CSV table of C-alpha atoms in Angstrom, one decimal:
chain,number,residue,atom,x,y,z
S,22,UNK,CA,0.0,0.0,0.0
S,23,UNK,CA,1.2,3.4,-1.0
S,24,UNK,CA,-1.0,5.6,1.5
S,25,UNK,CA,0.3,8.3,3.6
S,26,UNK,CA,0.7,6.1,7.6
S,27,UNK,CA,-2.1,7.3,9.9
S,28,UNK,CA,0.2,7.1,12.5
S,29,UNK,CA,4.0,7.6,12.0
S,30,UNK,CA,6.4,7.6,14.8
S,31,UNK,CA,10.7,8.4,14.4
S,32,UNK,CA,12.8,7.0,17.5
S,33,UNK,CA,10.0,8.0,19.7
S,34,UNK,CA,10.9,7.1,23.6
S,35,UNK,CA,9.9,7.4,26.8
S,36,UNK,CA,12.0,7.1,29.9
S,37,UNK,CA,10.2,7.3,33.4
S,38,UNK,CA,14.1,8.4,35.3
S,39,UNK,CA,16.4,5.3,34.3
S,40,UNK,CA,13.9,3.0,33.3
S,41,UNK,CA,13.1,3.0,29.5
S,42,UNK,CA,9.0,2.2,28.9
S,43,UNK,CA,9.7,2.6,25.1
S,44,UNK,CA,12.9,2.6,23.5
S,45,UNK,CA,13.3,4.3,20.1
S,46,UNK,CA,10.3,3.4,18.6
S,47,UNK,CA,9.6,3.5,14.4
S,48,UNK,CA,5.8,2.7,14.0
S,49,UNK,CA,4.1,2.8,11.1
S,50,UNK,CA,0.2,1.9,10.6
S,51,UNK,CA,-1.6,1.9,7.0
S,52,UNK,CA,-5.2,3.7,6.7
S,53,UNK,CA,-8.0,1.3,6.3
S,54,UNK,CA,-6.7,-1.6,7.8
S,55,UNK,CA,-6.8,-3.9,11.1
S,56,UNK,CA,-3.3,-3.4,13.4
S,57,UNK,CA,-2.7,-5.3,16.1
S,58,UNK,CA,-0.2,-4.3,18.6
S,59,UNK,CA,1.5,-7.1,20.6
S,60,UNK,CA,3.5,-7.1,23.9
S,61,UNK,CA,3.0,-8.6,27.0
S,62,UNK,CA,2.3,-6.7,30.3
S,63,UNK,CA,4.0,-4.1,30.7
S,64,UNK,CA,6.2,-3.9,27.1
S,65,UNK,CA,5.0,-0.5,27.0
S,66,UNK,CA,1.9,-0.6,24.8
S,67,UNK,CA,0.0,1.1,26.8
S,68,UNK,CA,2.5,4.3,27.2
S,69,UNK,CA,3.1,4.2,23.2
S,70,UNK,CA,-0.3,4.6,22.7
S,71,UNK,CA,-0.4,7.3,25.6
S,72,UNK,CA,2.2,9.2,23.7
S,73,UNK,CA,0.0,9.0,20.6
S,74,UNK,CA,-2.7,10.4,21.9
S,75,UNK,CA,-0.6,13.0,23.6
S,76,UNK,CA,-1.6,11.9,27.1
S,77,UNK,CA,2.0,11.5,27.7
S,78,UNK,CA,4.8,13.5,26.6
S,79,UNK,CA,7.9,11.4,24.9
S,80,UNK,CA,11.2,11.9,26.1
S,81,UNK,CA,12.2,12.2,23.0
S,82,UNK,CA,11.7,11.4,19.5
S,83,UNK,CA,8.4,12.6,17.6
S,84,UNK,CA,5.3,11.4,15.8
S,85,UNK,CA,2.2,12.2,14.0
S,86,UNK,CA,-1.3,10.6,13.9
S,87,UNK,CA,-3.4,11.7,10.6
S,88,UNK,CA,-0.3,13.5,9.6
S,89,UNK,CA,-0.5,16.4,12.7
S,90,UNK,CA,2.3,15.9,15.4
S,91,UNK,CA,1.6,14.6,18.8
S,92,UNK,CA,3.6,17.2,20.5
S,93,UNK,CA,2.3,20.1,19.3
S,94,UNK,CA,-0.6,21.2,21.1
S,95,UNK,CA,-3.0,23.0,18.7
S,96,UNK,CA,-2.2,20.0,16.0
S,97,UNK,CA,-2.8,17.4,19.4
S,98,UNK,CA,-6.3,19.2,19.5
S,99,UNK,CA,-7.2,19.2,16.3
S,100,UNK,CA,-6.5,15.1,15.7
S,101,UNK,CA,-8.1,14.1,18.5
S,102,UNK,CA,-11.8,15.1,17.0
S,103,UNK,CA,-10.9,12.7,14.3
S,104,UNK,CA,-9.3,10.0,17.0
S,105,UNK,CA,-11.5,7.9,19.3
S,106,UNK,CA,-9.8,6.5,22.4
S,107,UNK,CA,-11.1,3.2,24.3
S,108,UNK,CA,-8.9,3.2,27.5
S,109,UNK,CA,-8.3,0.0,29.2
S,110,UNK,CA,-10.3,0.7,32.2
S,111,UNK,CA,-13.1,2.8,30.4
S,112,UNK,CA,-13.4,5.0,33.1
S,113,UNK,CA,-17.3,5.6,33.1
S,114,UNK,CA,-19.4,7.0,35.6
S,115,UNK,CA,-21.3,4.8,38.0
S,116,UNK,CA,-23.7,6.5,39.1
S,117,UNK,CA,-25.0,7.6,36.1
S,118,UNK,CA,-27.4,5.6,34.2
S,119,UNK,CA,-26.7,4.0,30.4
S,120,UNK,CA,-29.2,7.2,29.0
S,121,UNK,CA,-26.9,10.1,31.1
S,122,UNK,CA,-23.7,9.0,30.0
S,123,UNK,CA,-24.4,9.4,26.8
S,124,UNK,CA,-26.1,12.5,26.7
S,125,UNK,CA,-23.2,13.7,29.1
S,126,UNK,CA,-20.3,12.8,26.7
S,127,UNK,CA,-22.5,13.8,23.3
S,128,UNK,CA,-22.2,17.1,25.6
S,129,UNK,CA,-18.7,17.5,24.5
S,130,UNK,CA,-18.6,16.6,21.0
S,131,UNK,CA,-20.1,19.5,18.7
S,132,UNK,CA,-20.2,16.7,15.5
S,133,UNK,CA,-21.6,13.8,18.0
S,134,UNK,CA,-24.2,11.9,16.1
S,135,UNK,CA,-27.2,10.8,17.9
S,136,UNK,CA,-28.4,8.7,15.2
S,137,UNK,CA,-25.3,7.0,15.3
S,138,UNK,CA,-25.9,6.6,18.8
S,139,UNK,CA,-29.1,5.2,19.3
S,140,UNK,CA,-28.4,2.8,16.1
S,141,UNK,CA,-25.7,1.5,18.5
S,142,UNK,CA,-27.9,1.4,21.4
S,143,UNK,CA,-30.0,-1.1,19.8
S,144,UNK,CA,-27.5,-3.2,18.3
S,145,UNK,CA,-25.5,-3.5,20.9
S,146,UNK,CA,-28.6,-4.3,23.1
S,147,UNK,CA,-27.6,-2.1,25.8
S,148,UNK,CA,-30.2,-1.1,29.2
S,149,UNK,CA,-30.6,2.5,28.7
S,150,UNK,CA,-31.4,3.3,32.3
S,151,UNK,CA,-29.7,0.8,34.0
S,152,UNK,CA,-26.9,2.3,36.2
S,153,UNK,CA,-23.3,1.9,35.0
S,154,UNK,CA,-21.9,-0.1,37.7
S,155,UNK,CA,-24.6,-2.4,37.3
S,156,UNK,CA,-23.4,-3.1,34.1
S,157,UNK,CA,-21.4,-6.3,32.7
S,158,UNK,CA,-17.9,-6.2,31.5
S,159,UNK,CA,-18.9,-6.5,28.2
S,160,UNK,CA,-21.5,-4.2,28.3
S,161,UNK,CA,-19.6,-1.4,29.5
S,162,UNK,CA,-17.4,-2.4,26.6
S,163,UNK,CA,-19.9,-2.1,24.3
S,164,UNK,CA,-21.3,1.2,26.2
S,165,UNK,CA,-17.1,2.5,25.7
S,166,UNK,CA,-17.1,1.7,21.7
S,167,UNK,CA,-20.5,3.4,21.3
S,168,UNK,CA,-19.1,6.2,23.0
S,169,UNK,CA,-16.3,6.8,20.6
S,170,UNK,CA,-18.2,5.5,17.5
S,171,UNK,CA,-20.8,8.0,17.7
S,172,UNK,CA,-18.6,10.7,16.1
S,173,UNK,CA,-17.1,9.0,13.3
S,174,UNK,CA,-13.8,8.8,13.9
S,175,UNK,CA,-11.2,8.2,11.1
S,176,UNK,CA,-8.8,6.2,13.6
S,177,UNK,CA,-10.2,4.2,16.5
S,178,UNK,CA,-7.9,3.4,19.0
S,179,UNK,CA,-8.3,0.8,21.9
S,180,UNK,CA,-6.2,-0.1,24.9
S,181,UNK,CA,-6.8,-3.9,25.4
S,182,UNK,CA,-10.3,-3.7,24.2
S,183,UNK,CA,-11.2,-7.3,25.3
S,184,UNK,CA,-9.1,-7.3,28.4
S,185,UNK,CA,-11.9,-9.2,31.4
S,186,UNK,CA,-14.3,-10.3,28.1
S,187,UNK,CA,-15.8,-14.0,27.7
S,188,UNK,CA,-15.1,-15.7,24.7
S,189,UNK,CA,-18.7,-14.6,23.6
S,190,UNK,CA,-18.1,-11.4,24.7
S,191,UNK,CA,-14.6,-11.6,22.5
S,192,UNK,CA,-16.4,-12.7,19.8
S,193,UNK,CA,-18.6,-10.1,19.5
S,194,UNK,CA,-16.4,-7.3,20.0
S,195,UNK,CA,-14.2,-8.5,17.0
S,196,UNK,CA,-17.4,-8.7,15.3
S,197,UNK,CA,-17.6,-5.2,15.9
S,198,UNK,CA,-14.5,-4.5,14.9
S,199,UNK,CA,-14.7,-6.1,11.9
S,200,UNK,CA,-17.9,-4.5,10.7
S,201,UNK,CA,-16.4,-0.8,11.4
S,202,UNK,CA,-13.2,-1.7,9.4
S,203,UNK,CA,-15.5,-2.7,6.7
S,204,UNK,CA,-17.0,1.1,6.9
S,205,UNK,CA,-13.7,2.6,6.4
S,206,UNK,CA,-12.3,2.9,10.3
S,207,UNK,CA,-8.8,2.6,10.7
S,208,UNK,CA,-8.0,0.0,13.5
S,209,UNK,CA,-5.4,0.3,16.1
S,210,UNK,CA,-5.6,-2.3,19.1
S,211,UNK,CA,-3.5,-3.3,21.5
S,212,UNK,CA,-3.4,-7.2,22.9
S,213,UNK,CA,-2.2,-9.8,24.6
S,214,UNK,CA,-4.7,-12.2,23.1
S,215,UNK,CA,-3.1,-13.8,20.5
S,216,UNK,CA,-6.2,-16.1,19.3
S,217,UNK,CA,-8.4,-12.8,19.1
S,218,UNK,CA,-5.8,-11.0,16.8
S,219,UNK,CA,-5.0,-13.9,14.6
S,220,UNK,CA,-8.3,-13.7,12.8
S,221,UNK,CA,-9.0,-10.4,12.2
S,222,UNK,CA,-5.7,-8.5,12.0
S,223,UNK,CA,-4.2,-7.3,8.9
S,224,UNK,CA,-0.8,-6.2,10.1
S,225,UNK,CA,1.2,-6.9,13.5
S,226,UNK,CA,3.0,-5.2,15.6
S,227,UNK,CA,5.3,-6.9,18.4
S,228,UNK,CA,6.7,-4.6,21.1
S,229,UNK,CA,9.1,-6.3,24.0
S,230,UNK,CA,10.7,-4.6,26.5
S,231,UNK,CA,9.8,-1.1,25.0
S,232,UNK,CA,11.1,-2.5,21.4
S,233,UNK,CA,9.4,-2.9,18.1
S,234,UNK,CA,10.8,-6.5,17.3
S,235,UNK,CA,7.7,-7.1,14.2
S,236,UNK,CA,6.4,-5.3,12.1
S,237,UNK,CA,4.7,-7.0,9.2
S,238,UNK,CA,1.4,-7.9,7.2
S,239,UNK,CA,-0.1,-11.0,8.8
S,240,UNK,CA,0.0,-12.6,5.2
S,241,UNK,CA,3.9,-12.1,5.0
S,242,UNK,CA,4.3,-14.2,8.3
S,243,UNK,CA,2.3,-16.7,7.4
S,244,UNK,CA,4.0,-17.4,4.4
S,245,UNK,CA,7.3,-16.8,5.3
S,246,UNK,CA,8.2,-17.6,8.7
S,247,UNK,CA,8.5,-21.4,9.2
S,248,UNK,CA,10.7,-24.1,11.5
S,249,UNK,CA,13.0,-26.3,9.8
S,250,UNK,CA,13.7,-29.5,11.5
S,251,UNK,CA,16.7,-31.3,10.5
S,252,UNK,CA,18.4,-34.6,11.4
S,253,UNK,CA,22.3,-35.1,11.0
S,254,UNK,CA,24.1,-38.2,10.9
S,255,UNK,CA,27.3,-36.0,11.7
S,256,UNK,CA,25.4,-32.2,13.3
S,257,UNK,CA,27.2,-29.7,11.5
S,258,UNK,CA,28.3,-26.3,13.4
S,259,UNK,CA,25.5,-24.0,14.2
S,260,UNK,CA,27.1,-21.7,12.3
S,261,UNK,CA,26.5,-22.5,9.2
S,262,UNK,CA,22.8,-21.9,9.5
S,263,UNK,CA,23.7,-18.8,10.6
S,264,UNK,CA,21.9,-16.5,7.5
S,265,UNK,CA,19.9,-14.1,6.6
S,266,UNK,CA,16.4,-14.6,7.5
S,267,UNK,CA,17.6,-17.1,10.4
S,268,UNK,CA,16.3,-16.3,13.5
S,269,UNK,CA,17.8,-18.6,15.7
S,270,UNK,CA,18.6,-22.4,15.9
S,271,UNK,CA,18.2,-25.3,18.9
S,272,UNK,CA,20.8,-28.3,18.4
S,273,UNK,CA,20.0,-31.6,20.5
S,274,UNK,CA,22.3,-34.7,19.5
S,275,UNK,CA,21.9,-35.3,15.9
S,276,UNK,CA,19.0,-32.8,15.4
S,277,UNK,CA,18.8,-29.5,15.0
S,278,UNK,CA,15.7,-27.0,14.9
S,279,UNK,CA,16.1,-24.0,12.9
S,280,UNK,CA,13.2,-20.6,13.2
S,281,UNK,CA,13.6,-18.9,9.9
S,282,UNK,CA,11.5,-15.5,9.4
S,283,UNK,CA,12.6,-15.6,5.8
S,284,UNK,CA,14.4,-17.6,3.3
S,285,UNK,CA,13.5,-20.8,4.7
S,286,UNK,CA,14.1,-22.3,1.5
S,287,UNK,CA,17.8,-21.0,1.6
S,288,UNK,CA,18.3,-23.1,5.2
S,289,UNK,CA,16.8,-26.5,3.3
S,290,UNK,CA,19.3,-25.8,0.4
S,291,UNK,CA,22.2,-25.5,2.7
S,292,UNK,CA,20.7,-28.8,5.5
S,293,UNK,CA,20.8,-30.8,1.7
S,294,UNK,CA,23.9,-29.5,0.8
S,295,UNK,CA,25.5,-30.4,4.7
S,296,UNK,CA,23.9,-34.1,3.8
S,297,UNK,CA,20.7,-33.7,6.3
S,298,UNK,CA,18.8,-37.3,6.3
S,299,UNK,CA,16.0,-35.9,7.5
S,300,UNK,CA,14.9,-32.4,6.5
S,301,UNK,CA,10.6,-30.8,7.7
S,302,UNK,CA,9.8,-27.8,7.4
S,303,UNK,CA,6.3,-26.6,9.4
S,304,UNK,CA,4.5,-23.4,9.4
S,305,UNK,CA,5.0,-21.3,12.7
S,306,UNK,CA,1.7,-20.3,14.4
S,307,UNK,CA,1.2,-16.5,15.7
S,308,UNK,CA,1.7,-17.6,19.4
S,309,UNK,CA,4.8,-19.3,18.5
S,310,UNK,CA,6.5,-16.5,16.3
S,311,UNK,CA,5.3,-14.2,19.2
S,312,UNK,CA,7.0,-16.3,22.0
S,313,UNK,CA,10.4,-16.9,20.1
S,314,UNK,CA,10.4,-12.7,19.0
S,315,UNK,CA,9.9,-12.3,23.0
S,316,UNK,CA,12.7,-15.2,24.0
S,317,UNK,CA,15.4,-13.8,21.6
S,318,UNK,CA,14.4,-10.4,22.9
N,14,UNK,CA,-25.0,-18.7,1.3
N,15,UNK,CA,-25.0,-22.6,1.4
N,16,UNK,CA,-21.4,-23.3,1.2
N,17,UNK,CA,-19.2,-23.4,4.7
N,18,UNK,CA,-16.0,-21.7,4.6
N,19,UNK,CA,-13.4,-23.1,7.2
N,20,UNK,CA,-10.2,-20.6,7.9
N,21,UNK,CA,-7.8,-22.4,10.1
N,22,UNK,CA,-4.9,-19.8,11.4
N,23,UNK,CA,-2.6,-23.0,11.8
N,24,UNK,CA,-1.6,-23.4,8.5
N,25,UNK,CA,1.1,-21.2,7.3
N,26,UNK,CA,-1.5,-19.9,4.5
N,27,UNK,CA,-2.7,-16.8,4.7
N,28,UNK,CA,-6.8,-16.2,5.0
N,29,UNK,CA,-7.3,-14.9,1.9
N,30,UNK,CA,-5.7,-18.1,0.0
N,31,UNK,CA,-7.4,-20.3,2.0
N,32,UNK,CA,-10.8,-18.3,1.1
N,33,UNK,CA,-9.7,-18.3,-2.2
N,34,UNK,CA,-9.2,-22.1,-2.7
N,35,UNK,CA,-12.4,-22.9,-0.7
N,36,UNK,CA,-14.4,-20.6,-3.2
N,37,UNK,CA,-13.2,-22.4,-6.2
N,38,UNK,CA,-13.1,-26.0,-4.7
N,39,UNK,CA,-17.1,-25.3,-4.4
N,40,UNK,CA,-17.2,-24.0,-7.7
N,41,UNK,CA,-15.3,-27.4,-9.0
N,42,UNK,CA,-17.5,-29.7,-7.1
N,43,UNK,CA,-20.7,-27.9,-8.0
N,44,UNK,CA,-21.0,-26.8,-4.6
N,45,UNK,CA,-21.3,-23.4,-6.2
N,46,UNK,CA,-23.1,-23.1,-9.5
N,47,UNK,CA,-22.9,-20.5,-12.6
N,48,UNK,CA,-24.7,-17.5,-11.6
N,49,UNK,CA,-24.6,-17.7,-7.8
N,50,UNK,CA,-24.4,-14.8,-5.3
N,51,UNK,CA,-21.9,-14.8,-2.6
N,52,UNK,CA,-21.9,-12.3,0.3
N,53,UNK,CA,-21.3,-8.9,0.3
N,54,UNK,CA,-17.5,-8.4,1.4
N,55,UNK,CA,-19.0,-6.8,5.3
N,56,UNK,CA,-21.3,-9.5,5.1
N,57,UNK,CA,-18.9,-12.6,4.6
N,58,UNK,CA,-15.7,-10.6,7.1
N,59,UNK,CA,-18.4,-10.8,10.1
N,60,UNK,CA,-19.5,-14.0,9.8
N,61,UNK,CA,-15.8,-15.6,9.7
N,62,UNK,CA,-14.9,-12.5,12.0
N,63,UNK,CA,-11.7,-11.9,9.4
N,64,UNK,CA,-10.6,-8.6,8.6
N,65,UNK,CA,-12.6,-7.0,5.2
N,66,UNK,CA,-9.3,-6.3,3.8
N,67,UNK,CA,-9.0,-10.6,4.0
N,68,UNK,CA,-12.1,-11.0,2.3
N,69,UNK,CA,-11.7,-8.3,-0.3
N,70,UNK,CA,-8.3,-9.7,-1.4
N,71,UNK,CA,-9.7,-13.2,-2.0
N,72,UNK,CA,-12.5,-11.6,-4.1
N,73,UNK,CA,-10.6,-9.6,-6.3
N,74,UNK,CA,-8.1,-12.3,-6.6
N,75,UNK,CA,-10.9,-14.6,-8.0
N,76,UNK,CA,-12.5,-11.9,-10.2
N,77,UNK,CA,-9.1,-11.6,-11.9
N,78,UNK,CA,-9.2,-15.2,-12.4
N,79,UNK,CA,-12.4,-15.0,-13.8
N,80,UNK,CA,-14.0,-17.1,-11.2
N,81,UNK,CA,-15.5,-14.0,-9.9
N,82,UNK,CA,-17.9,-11.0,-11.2
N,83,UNK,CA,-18.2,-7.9,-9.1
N,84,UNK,CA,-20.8,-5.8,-9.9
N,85,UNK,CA,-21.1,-2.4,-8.1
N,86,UNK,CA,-23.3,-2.6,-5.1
N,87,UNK,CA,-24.8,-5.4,-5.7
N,88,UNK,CA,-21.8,-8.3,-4.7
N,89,UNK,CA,-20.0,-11.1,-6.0
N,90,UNK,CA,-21.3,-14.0,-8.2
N,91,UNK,CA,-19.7,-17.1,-9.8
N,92,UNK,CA,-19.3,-17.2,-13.3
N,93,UNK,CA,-18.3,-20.9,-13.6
N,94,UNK,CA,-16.8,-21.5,-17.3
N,95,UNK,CA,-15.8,-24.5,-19.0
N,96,UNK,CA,-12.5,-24.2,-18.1
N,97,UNK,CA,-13.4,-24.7,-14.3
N,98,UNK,CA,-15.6,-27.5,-15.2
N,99,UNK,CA,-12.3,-29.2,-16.7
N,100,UNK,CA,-10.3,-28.4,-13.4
N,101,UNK,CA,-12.9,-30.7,-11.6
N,102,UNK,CA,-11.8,-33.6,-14.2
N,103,UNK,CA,-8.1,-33.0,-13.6
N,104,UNK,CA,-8.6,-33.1,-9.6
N,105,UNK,CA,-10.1,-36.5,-10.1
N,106,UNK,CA,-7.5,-37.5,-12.2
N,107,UNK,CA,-4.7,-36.1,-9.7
N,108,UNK,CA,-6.9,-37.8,-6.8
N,109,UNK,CA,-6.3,-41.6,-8.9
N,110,UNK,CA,-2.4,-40.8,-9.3
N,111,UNK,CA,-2.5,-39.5,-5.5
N,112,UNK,CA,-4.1,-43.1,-4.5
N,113,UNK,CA,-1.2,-44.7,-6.7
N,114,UNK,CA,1.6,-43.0,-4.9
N,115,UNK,CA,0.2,-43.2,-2.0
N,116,UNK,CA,-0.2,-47.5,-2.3
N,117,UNK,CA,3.8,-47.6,-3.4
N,118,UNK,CA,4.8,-45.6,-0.2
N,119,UNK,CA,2.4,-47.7,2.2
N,120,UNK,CA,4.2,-50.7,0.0
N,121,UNK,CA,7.4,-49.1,0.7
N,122,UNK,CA,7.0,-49.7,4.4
N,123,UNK,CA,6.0,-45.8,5.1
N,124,UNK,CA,3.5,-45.3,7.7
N,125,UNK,CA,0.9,-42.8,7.2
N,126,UNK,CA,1.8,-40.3,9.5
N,127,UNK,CA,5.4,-40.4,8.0
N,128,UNK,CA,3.7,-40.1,4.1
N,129,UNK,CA,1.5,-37.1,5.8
N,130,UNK,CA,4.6,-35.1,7.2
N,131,UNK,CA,6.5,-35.5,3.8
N,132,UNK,CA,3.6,-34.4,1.7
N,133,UNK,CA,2.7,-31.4,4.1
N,134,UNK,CA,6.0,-30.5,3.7
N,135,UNK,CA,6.4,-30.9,0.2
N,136,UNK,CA,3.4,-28.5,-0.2
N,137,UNK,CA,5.7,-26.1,2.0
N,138,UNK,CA,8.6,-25.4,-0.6
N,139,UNK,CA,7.3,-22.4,-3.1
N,140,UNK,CA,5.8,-23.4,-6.1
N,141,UNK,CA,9.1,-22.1,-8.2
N,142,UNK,CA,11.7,-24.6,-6.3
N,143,UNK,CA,9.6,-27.3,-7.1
N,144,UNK,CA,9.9,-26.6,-11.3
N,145,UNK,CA,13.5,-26.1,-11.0
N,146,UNK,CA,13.8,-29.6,-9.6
């Protein structure tokens, strides 16, 4: 895709004194598309996407989101009417009832769309005056998304969006997800589900330890990443596996297991060539690329 | 829609091919006839919960094929020629010399877990490495 990134970021970090949440972070999303960003607790999704927003200021490095930079403030304010947020804790009011907290937060939006709104409402099945704190996980996750859906945003982006959800619950905020990418909303989530992302993301995004570590189309690691398992009669040295696209190799005894993000076809050449008796190459799932990015990390 | 669609995410095969083959397997075996409608791209992403962009690919893919017609606003639908027809014969005939091979290797002593992994991981190299050889 040739678009112009809705969100662009150049060595963007943020340091909290010594420790380093993110570390020199190059992000780049695609418009009309499904991202999912990976890391486990506390890789620092949450304070990227802080940064984004401009909840948080870097330490240094910049970025922009719909091409205006997150560190200026009059460009700040004028992205985020075209950005919906869904926090990870969707701070909502208790007290108030299903009915008030919309009407309070349409308060604030001058393009909020009602009709959007009660369309939602419906769908979503929601209790319109039950109180807030009455209200299941999944409801007040569905009560959060209606929230930011009802002004149209160009980029919706949400902080562990199924984070306490049931698998039905799960299911049907991907649904969701999947029916407003099909409208033309640009999708940024973060995750540490990686079942739930596997489906309907278009492109990934790893972060470790305040890293990026992948970056890719969900296609292009499917078809390229794969685990060659070979059998020696005499193991060569390690070594020789050692090339591009090699990510990193296991010997026991005789055999000898090699992750390849690329050129896989390049490591069966060379385990023929080094007179392999036994040479199978598998297909990597998502959880397993994700746990050997994290263990070479 | 009366055909099931089955994406697994445990095949190294992205969505959209696996969409793509299951489309025109159904088209071979008459599963999907001339003329049919399938869903509308939102339609077809929230039933398999898959990204659009998954199910857009696969549809475009198959209209360039010829499998496919789009028509603006009004969705996809198959246009089955003779020359899918004749793809359904050749499957057959690569089923019989399947059966054959598959007989020599049992013959050879190969069990059929062992025949499995080899032809899974046959299907593995890229379709190029497999003409040079």
């Amino acid at each position: 895709m040739t678009s112009t990134p809705v969100i662009q970021t150049r060595d963007l970090t943020k340091s909290y004194g010594s420790a380093a949440a993110v570390r020199g972070l190059n992000l780049s999303v695609e418009p009309n598309c499904i991202t999912a960003f990976l890391g486990q607790n506390g890789a620092g999704k949450s304070t990227t996407i802080k940064m984004l927003l401009g909840l948080v200021r870097p330490s240094s490095g910049e970025g922009t989101v719909l091409g205006m930079r997150i560190t200026d403030a009059e460009e700040n304010r004028e992205m985020r009417r075209k950005v919906a947020y869904v926090a990870e804790n969707k701070p909502l009011y208790g007290y108030m009832t299903v009915e008030q907290t919309i009407r309070f937060v349409s308060s604030f939006y001058t393009d909020w769309r009602a009709d959007i709104a009660s369309k939602l409402l419906n769908e979503y099945k929601l209790p319109p005056q039950r109180k807030v704190k009455s209200l299941s996980k999944g409801m007040r996750t569905k009560l959060a998304l209606l929230l930011a859906l009802a002004r149209r945003p160009e980029l919706l982006i949400l902080d562990e969006p199924s984070e306490g959800l049931d698998p039905v619950g799960i299911e049907h905020l991907l649904q969701m997800l999947v029916a407003l990418a099909a409208d033309g909303v640009t999708i940024f989530f973060s995750s540490h589900q990686i079942a739930e992302v596997e489906r309907v993301a278009d492109h990934i995004c790893i972060l470790d330890n305040g890293r990026l570590l992948v970056n890719a189309s969900l296609d292009e690691l499917r078809q390229s990443y794969r685990r060659i398992d070979l059998v020696f009669p005499v193991p060569p040295p390690e070594r020789e596996f050692q090339i591009v696209g090699v990510e990193r190799i296991e010997s026991k005894g005789h055999e000898m297991r090699v992750f390849a993000s690329k050129n896989a076809e390049a490591v069966v050449e060379r385990a023929h060539n080094l007179n392999a008796v036994s040479v199978e190459v598998a297909p990597v799932a998502l959880r397993e690329i994700f746990l050997e990015t994290v263990k070479e990390n | 829609m009366n055909v099931f669609f089955k994406l697994t995410t445990t095949t190294g095969q992205p969505l959209y091919l696996q969409l793509m083959q299951q489309i025109r397997h159904a088209a071979e075996t008459g599963a999907l006839q001339d003329g049919d409608q399938l869903p509308g791209i939102r339609t077809l992403a929230e039933e398999l919960v898959v990204s659009p962009n998954t199910v857009a690919k696969a549809y475009s893919e198959l209209e360039h094929d010829g499998l496919l017609e789009l028509r603006q606003g009004s969705g996809a639908f198959v246009c089955v020629k003779r020359r899918t027809r004749s793809l359904a014969d050749h499957v057959q005939v690569a089923r019989r010399r399947l059966r054959d091979l598959v007989e020599r290797l049992r013959e050879d002593g190969l069990l059929d877990e062992e025949i499995r992994r080899a032809f899974e991981a046959e299907l593995l190299y890229p379709a190029e490495t497999v003409r040079k050889q």
